[in-house]
Coordinates of C-alpha atoms in Angstrom, one line a residue:
M1 CA 0.0 0.0 0.0
G2 CA 3.0 2.2 0.2
K3 CA 3.8 4.8 2.9
R4 CA 1.7 7.8 1.8
G5 CA 0.1 7.6 5.2
I6 CA -3.3 6.4 6.2
I7 CA -4.0 8.7 8.4
P8 CA -17.6 17.8 11.4
S9 CA -20.1 16.5 13.6
H10 CA -18.6 17.2 17.0
P11 CA -19.8 20.6 18.4
A12 CA -16.3 21.5 19.7
A13 CA -14.8 20.6 16.4
A14 CA -17.3 22.8 14.5
R15 CA -16.4 25.8 16.7
A16 CA -12.7 25.1 16.2
G17 CA -13.1 25.1 12.5
S18 CA -15.0 28.3 12.1
G19 CA -13.9 30.8 14.7
V20 CA -16.5 33.2 16.2
A21 CA -18.4 36.2 15.0
G22 CA -16.7 39.6 15.2
G23 CA -13.2 38.3 14.3
A24 CA -12.3 37.0 17.8
V25 CA -10.4 33.7 17.6
P26 CA -10.8 31.4 20.6
A27 CA -7.5 30.5 22.3
D28 CA -8.1 26.8 21.7
H29 CA -8.5 27.4 18.0
K30 CA -5.1 29.1 17.9
R31 CA -3.5 26.1 19.6
Y32 CA -5.1 23.6 17.1
A33 CA -4.0 25.9 14.2
E34 CA -0.4 26.1 15.6
L35 CA -0.4 22.3 15.7
F36 CA -1.5 22.1 12.1
D37 CA 1.1 24.7 11.1
K38 CA 3.8 22.6 12.7
Y39 CA 3.1 19.8 10.1
K40 CA 1.6 21.6 7.1
E41 CA 3.3 21.7 3.7
A42 CA 3.3 24.1 0.8
D43 CA -0.3 23.8 -0.2
D44 CA -1.7 24.4 3.3
V45 CA -2.3 20.7 3.8
I46 CA -0.6 18.0 5.7
S47 CA 0.5 15.3 3.2
S48 CA 3.1 12.6 3.1
E49 CA 6.0 14.4 4.7
G50 CA 3.9 16.0 7.4
I51 CA 2.1 12.7 8.2
Q52 CA 5.4 10.9 8.5
K53 CA 6.5 13.6 11.0
I54 CA 3.3 13.3 13.0
C55 CA 3.8 9.5 13.2
S56 CA 7.4 9.9 14.2
D57 CA 6.5 12.4 16.9
I58 CA 3.8 10.2 18.4
G59 CA 5.9 7.0 18.1
I60 CA 4.0 5.0 15.5
S61 CA 4.5 3.8 11.9
A62 CA 2.4 5.5 9.1
L63 CA 1.2 2.0 8.4
D64 CA -0.1 1.4 12.0
P65 CA -3.9 0.7 11.8
V66 CA -4.4 3.4 14.5
T67 CA -3.9 5.9 11.8
L68 CA -7.2 4.7 10.2
A69 CA -8.9 5.4 13.5
L70 CA -7.3 8.9 13.5
A71 CA -8.4 9.6 10.0
H72 CA -11.9 8.5 10.9
Q73 CA -12.0 10.8 13.8
C74 CA -10.9 13.7 11.6
E75 CA -13.4 12.6 8.9
A76 CA -10.6 12.9 6.4
A77 CA -11.8 12.7 2.8
H78 CA -8.7 11.3 1.1
M79 CA -5.9 8.9 2.1
G80 CA -2.5 10.6 2.6
V81 CA -3.7 14.2 3.2
F82 CA -5.3 16.2 6.0
T83 CA -6.8 19.6 5.1
R84 CA -6.6 22.4 7.7
E85 CA -10.3 22.1 8.5
E86 CA -10.2 18.3 8.8
F87 CA -7.1 18.3 11.1
I88 CA -8.2 21.1 13.4
R89 CA -11.7 19.7 13.8
G90 CA -10.3 16.3 14.5
M91 CA -7.9 17.6 17.1
A92 CA -10.7 19.6 18.7
A93 CA -12.9 16.5 18.9
L94 CA -10.0 14.7 20.6
G95 CA -9.0 17.6 22.7
C96 CA -5.4 17.5 21.5
H97 CA -3.3 20.7 21.5
S98 CA 0.0 19.0 20.9
S99 CA 1.7 15.9 19.6
E100 CA 2.0 14.8 23.3
D101 CA -1.7 15.1 23.7
L102 CA -2.3 13.0 20.6
K103 CA 0.2 10.4 21.7
A104 CA -1.8 10.1 24.9
K105 CA -5.0 9.4 22.9
L106 CA -3.5 6.5 21.1
P107 CA -4.8 3.8 23.5
Q108 CA -8.3 5.3 23.1
L109 CA -8.1 5.2 19.4
R110 CA -6.7 1.7 19.4
G111 CA -9.7 0.7 21.6
R112 CA -12.0 1.7 18.8
L113 CA -10.3 -0.8 16.6
D114 CA -10.7 -3.6 19.2
E115 CA -14.4 -2.9 19.8
K116 CA -16.6 -4.5 17.2
R117 CA -19.1 -1.7 16.8
T118 CA -16.6 1.1 16.4
C119 CA -14.3 -1.0 14.2
K120 CA -17.1 -1.6 11.8
E121 CA -17.6 2.2 11.5
I122 CA -13.9 2.6 10.8
Y123 CA -13.9 -0.3 8.4
G124 CA -16.8 1.2 6.5
F125 CA -15.2 4.6 6.5
T126 CA -11.9 3.2 5.2
F127 CA -13.3 1.9 1.9
K128 CA -14.4 5.4 0.8
F129 CA -11.3 7.0 2.3
A130 CA -9.0 4.8 0.3
L131 CA -10.8 5.4 -3.0
D132 CA -9.1 7.5 -5.7
E133 CA -11.1 10.4 -7.0
G134 CA -13.9 9.3 -9.2
Q135 CA -13.5 5.6 -8.4
R136 CA -16.1 3.3 -6.9
T137 CA -14.1 0.1 -6.4
L138 CA -10.8 -0.6 -4.7
P139 CA -7.9 -2.6 -6.2
L140 CA -7.6 -6.0 -4.6
E141 CA -4.0 -5.4 -3.6
I142 CA -5.0 -2.4 -1.5
C143 CA -7.9 -4.3 0.1
V144 CA -5.6 -7.1 1.1
E145 CA -3.4 -4.7 3.0
L146 CA -6.4 -3.0 4.6
W147 CA -7.9 -6.4 5.6
K148 CA -4.7 -7.3 7.3
L149 CA -4.9 -4.1 9.4
L150 CA -8.6 -4.0 10.2
L151 CA -9.7 -7.6 10.4
C152 CA -6.8 -9.2 12.3
N153 CA -8.7 -9.0 15.6
H154 CA -12.2 -9.8 14.2
F155 CA -11.8 -12.6 11.6
A156 CA -10.6 -16.0 12.7
L157 CA -10.5 -17.1 9.1
L158 CA -8.5 -14.1 7.8
D159 CA -5.5 -16.1 6.6
A160 CA -7.7 -18.5 4.7
W161 CA -9.6 -15.5 3.2
L162 CA -6.4 -13.8 2.1
E163 CA -5.2 -17.0 0.5
F164 CA -8.6 -17.5 -1.3
A165 CA -8.9 -13.9 -2.3
Q166 CA -5.6 -13.9 -4.1
V167 CA -7.0 -16.5 -6.5
K168 CA -10.7 -15.9 -6.6
C169 CA -11.4 -12.3 -5.8
P170 CA -12.0 -9.8 -8.6
Q171 CA -9.1 -7.4 -9.1
M172 CA -11.4 -4.5 -8.2
V173 CA -13.5 -4.9 -5.0
S174 CA -16.9 -3.3 -4.6
Q175 CA -18.2 -1.7 -1.4
D176 CA -20.9 -4.4 -1.1
L177 CA -18.3 -7.2 -1.0
W178 CA -16.2 -5.1 1.4
M179 CA -19.0 -4.8 3.9
M180 CA -20.4 -8.3 3.4
L181 CA -16.9 -9.6 4.3
W182 CA -17.2 -7.7 7.6
D183 CA -20.5 -9.3 8.3
L184 CA -19.0 -12.8 7.6
A185 CA -16.1 -12.0 9.9
A186 CA -18.3 -10.6 12.7
E187 CA -21.4 -12.9 12.6
V188 CA -20.2 -16.3 11.4
K189 CA -18.5 -18.7 13.8
P190 CA -14.9 -19.8 13.0
D191 CA -16.1 -23.3 12.3
L192 CA -18.8 -21.9 9.9
S193 CA -21.5 -23.9 11.7
N194 CA -23.9 -21.0 11.6
Y195 CA -23.3 -20.1 8.0
E196 CA -26.5 -20.4 6.0
D197 CA -25.9 -21.5 2.5
D198 CA -29.4 -20.4 1.4
S199 CA -29.0 -16.9 2.9
S200 CA -28.2 -13.7 0.9
W201 CA -24.5 -14.0 1.0
P202 CA -22.6 -13.1 -2.2
V203 CA -21.6 -16.1 -4.4
L204 CA -18.0 -15.4 -3.8
L205 CA -18.5 -15.8 0.0
D206 CA -20.4 -19.1 -0.6
E207 CA -17.4 -20.2 -2.6
F208 CA -15.0 -19.2 0.2
V209 CA -17.0 -21.2 2.7
E210 CA -16.9 -24.2 0.4
Y211 CA -13.1 -23.7 0.0
V212 CA -12.6 -23.7 3.8
R213 CA -14.8 -26.7 4.4
A214 CA -13.0 -28.6 1.6
K215 CA -9.7 -27.9 3.2
K216 CA -10.9 -29.5 6.5
T217 CA -12.0 -32.7 4.9

């Protein structure tokens, strides 16, 4: 997936992004803006170099799955870039005025990846986040890397799926397949005993289940 980095509904975030009437700027907004300015690049965005520096300052790799939880918190539109508005609103929602503050929030963000409900939100967000402009499907090679990051704690059959996907999956993955795989991972037992063949699973997942069962015989 490369190292381009994978990293406003909250009321405080909205205030941080817009300032206040009359030209006064809240002190908190200035601190969030200063944090953004520390990492911004020429086009007034934080992109690959700035993201690498953030990750270095908070002690993680740019390929750490926690960066996806961070991007989700910021409601970032595109992988590998934070706009000023996205970053400031995200830091306001987290209450982070410094890289030290953000580092202290990492356990909370990691917890969202461990908890099934919030991880599903991040998983769903990540599909659209990873899309290139104008695209509606993701290349399989990118999906494979993202599945490794996001499903490792939630899918007992992940290794079998990755092996199967390399041979049987289409080279471009739809959002429907992406989300149905989450449902398979979250709802079906590792021994597949509660998988209903006559349910509304995609044909590809039916074939995967047959593949796993055949390997056990």
